[in-house]
GROMACS .gro file of C-alpha atoms in nm:
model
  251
    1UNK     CA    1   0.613   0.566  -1.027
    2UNK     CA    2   0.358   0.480  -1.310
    3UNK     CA    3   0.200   0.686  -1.578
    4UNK     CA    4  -0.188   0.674  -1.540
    5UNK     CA    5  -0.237   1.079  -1.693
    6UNK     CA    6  -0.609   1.080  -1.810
    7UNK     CA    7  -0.693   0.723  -1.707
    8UNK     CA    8  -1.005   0.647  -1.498
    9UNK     CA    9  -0.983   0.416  -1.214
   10UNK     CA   10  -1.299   0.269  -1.025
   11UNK     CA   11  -1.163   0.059  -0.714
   12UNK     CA   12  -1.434  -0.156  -0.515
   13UNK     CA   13  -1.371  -0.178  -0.135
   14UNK     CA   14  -1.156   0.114  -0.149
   15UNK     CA   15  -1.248   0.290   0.169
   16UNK     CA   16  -0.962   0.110   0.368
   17UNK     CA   17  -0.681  -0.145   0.335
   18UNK     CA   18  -0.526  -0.230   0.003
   19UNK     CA   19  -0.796  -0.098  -0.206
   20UNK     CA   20  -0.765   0.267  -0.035
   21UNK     CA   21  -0.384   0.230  -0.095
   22UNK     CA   22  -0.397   0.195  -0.429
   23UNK     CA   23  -0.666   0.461  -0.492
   24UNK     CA   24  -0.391   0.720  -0.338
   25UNK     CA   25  -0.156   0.539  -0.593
   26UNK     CA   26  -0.310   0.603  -0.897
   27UNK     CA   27  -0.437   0.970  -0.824
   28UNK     CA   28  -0.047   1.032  -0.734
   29UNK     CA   29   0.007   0.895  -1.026
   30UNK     CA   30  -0.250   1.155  -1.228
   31UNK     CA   31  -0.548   0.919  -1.281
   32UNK     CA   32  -0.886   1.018  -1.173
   33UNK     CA   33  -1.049   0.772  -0.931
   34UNK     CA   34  -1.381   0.684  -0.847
   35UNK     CA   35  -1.358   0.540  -0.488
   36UNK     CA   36  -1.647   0.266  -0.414
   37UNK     CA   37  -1.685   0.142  -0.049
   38UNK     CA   38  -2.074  -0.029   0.075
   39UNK     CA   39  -1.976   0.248   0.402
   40UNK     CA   40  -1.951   0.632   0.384
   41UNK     CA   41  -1.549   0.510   0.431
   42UNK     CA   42  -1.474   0.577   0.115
   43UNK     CA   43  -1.603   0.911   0.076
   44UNK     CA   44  -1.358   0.990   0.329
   45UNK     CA   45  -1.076   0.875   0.113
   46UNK     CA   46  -1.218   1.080  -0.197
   47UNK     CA   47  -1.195   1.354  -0.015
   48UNK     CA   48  -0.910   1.351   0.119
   49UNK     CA   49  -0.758   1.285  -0.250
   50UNK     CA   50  -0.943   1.586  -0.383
   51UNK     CA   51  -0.766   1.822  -0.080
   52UNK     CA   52  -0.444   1.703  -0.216
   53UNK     CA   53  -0.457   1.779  -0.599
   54UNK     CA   54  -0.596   1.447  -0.679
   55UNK     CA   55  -0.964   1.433  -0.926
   56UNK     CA   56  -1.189   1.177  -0.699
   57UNK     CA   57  -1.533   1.033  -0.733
   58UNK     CA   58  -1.742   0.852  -0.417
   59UNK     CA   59  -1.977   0.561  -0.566
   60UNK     CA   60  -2.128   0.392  -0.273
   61UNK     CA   61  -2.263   0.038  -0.332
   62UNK     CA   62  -2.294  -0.269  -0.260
   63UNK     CA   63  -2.109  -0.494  -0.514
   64UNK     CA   64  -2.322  -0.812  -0.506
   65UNK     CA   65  -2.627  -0.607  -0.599
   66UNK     CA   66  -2.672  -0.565  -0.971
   67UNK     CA   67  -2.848  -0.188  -0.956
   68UNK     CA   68  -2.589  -0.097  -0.697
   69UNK     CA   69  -2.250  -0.217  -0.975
   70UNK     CA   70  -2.470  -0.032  -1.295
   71UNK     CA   71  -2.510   0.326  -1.095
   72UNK     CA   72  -2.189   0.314  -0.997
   73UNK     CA   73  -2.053   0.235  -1.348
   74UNK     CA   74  -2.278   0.523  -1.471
   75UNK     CA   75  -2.230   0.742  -1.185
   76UNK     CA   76  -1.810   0.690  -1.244
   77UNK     CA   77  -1.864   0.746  -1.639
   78UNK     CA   78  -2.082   1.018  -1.589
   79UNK     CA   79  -1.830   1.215  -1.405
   80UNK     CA   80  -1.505   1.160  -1.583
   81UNK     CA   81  -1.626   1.051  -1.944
   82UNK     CA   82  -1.461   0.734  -1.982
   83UNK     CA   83  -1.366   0.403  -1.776
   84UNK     CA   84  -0.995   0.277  -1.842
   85UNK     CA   85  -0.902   0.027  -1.515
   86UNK     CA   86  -1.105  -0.141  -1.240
   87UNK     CA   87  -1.016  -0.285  -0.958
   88UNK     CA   88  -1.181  -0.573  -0.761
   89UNK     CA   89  -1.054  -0.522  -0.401
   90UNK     CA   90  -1.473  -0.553  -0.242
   91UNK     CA   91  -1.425  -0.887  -0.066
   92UNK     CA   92  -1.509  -1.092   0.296
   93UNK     CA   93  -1.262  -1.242   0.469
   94UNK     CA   94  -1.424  -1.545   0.706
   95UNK     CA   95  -1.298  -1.818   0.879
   96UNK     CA   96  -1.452  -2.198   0.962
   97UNK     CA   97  -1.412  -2.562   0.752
   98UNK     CA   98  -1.688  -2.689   0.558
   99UNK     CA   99  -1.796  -2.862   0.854
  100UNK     CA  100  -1.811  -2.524   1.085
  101UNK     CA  101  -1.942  -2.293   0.794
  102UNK     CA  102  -2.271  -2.130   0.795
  103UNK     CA  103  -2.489  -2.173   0.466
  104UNK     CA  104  -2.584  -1.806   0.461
  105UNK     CA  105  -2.216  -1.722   0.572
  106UNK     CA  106  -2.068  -1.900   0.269
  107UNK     CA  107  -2.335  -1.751   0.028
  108UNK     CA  108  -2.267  -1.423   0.110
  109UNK     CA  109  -1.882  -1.431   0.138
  110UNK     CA  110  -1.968  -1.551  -0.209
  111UNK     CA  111  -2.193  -1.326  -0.332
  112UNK     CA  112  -1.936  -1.031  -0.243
  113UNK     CA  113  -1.628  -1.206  -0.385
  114UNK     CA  114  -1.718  -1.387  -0.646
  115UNK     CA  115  -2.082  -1.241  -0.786
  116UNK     CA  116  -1.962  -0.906  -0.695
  117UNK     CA  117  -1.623  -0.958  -0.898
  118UNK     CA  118  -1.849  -1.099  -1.193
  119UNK     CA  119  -2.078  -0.821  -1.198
  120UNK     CA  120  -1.853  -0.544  -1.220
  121UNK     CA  121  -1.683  -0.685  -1.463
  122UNK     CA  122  -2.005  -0.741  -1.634
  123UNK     CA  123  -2.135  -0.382  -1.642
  124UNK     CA  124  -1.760  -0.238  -1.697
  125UNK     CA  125  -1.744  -0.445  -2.031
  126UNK     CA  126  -1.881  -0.213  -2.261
  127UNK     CA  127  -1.663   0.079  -2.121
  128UNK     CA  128  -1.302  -0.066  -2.066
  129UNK     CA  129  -1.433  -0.205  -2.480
  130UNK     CA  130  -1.405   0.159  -2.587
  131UNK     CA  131  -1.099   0.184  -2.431
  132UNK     CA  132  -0.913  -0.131  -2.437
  133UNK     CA  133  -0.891  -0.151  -2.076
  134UNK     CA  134  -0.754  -0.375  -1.779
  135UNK     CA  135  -0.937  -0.542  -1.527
  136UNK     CA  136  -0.713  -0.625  -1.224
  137UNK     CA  137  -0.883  -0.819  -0.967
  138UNK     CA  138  -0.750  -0.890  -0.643
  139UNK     CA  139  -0.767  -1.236  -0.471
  140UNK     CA  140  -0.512  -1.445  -0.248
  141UNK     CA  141  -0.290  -1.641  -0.162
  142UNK     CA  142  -0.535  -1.914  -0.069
  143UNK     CA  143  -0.676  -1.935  -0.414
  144UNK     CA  144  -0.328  -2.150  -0.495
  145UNK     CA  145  -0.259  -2.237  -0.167
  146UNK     CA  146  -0.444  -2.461   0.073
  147UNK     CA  147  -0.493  -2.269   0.438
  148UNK     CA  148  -0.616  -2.456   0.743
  149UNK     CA  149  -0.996  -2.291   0.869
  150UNK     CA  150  -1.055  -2.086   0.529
  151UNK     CA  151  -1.283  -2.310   0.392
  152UNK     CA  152  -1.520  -2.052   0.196
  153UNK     CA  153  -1.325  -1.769   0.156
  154UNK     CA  154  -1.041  -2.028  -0.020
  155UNK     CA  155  -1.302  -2.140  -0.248
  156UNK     CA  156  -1.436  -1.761  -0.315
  157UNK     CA  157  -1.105  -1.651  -0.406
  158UNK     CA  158  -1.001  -1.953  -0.606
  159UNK     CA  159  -1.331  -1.888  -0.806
  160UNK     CA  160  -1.199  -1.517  -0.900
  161UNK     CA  161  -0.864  -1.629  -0.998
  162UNK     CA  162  -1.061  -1.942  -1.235
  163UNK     CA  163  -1.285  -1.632  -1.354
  164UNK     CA  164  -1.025  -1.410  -1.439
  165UNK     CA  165  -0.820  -1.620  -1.687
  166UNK     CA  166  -1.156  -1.715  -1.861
  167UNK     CA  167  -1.225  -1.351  -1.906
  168UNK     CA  168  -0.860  -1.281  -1.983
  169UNK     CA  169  -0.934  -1.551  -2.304
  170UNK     CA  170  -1.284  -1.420  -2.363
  171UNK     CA  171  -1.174  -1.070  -2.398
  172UNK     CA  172  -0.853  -1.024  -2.600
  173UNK     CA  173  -1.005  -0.958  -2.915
  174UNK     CA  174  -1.162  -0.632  -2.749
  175UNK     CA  175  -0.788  -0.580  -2.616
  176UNK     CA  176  -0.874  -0.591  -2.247
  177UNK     CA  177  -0.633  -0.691  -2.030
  178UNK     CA  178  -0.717  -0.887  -1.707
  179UNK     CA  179  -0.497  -1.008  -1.452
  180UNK     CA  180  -0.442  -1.129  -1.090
  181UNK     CA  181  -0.326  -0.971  -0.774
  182UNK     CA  182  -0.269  -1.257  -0.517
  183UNK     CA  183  -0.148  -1.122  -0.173
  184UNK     CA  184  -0.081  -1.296   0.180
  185UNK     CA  185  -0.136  -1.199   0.470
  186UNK     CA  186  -0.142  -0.775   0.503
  187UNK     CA  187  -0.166  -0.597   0.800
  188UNK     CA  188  -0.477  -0.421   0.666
  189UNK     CA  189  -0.759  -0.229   0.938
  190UNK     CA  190  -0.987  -0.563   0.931
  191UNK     CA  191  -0.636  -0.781   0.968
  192UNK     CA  192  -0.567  -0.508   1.248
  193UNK     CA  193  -0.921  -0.575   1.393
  194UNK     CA  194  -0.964  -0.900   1.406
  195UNK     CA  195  -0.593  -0.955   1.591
  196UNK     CA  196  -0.754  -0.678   1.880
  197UNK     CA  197  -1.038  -0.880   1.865
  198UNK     CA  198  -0.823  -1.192   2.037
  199UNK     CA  199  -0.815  -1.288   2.442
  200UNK     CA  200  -0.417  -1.211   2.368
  201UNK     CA  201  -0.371  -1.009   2.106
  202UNK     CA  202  -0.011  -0.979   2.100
  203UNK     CA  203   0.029  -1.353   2.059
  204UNK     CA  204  -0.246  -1.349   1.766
  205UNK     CA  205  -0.035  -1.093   1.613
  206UNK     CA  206   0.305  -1.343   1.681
  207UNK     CA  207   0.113  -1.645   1.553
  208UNK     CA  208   0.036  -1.407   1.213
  209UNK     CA  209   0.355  -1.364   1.177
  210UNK     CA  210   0.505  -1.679   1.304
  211UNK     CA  211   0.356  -1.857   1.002
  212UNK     CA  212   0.528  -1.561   0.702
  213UNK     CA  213   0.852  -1.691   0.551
  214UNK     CA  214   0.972  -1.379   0.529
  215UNK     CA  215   0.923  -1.295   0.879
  216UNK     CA  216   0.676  -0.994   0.845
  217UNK     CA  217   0.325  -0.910   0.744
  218UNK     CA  218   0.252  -0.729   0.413
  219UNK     CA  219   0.193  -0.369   0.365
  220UNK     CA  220  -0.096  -0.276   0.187
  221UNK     CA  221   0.086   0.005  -0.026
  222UNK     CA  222   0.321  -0.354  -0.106
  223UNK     CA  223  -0.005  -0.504  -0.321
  224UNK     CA  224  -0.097  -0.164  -0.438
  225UNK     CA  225   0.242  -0.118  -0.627
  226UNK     CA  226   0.154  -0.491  -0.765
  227UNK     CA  227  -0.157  -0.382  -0.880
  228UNK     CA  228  -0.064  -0.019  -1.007
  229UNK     CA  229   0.214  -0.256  -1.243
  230UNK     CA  230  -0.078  -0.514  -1.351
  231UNK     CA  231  -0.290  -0.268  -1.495
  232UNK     CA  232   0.024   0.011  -1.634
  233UNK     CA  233   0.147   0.011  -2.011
  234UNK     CA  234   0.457  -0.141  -1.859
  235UNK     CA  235   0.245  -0.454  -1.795
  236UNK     CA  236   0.098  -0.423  -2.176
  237UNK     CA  237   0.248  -0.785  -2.221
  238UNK     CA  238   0.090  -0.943  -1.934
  239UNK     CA  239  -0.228  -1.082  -1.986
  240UNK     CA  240  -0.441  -1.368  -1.782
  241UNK     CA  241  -0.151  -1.367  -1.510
  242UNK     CA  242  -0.112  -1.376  -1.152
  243UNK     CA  243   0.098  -1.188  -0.901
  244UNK     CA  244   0.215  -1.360  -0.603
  245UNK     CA  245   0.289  -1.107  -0.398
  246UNK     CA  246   0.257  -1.289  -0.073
  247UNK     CA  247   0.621  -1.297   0.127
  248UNK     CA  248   0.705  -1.675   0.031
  249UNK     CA  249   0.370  -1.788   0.129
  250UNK     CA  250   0.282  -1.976  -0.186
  251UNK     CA  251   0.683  -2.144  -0.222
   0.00000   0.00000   0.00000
């Protein structure tokens, strides 16, 4: 669909959901990608890139740890030469008001969406410089829309989308790009488990989709053509945006 021939991708929390997804994307689309998950999940995924013609790395790591982001960085340069594109998909998804949430819950939702998001970007700096790269970071519907019981994760993803179009301003005289990928809700593995999770499940999975305007859940290969477009010469115009890609949701 897109062009990415010779372009390195690193994707964080790519071992499942939308960030796997769009790791598949771009190596069908030629780029090399270096596949980070904190699990051995996404060395599963690089492999099974590299059994189907794809070039794949495995960076393990935990994204709110500083050491953990710079060997990654290295490990992903290292390998392929160059970084062109990341993408922030690492993130918590928790429920609970202000009231309900749990200090050390809230601090490390944040430290994985926002200080992870921060210090990626960080480290990848000098690397998507030499390149004039993008930066596409992934955060939600509730950073523009206010959702009952998502109290932290709300304010975690807001914070990404704030952080974003300050580094989209900070950075266009290096000519890196850096926009937004705002889904709804996806029927992603964690989505998936947390719906089994319920006394009923089917009705958690009606209530889900009870509440999308368009009457379904999102796909995750749906965001991953969103963020494939953010980050492709096509998109060379589009810079500081965000992509509502969220069935209605935000209308």
């Amino acid at each position: 669909m897109f062009d990415f021939t010779d372009k390195v991708v690193l994707l964080t929390g790519a071992g499942v959901g939308i960030g796997a997804s769009a790791a598949k994307a771009y190596a069908r689309d030629g780029a090399k990608v270096a596949v980070n998950s904190v699990s051995g999940s996404g060395k599963k995924l690089a492999e099974e890139i590299e059994k189907e013609g794809g070039k794949a790395l495995f960076v393990q790591g935990d994204v709110s740890k500083p050491e953990e982001v710079e060997s990654m960085i290295k490990a992903t340069v290292e390998e392929f030469g160059k970084l062109d594109i990341v993408v922030n998909c690492a993130g918590i998804v928790s429920g609970g008001s202000v009231e309900e949430m749990d200090l050390d819950l809230w601090n490390r939702v944040m430290d994985v969406n926002v200080t992870g998001t921060f210090l990626v970007c960080k480290y990848a700096m000098p690397h998507l410089r030499k390149t004039r790269g993008v930066i596409v970071n992934v955060a939600s519907l509730v950073a523009v829309k206010g959702i009952a019981n998502r109290a932290v994760y709300s304010a975690s993803k807001g914070a990404v989308l704030a952080l974003s179009k300050a580094m989209a301003a900070d950075h266009i005289k290096d000519g890196i790009r850096v926009n937004v990928v705002s889904p709804g809700t996806v029927l992603s593995p964690s989505l998936e488990q947390r719906i089994q999770s319920e006394p009923d499940p089917e009705a958690a999975m009606n209530n889900y989709i009870s509440r999308q305007p368009l009457g379904r859940l999102g796909r995750p290969e749906e965001i991953a053509t969103a963020i494939l477009f953010a980050s492709s010469e096509e998109a060379g115009f589009m810079d500081g945006a965000n992509i509502c890609i969220d069935g209605a949701g935000s209308l």
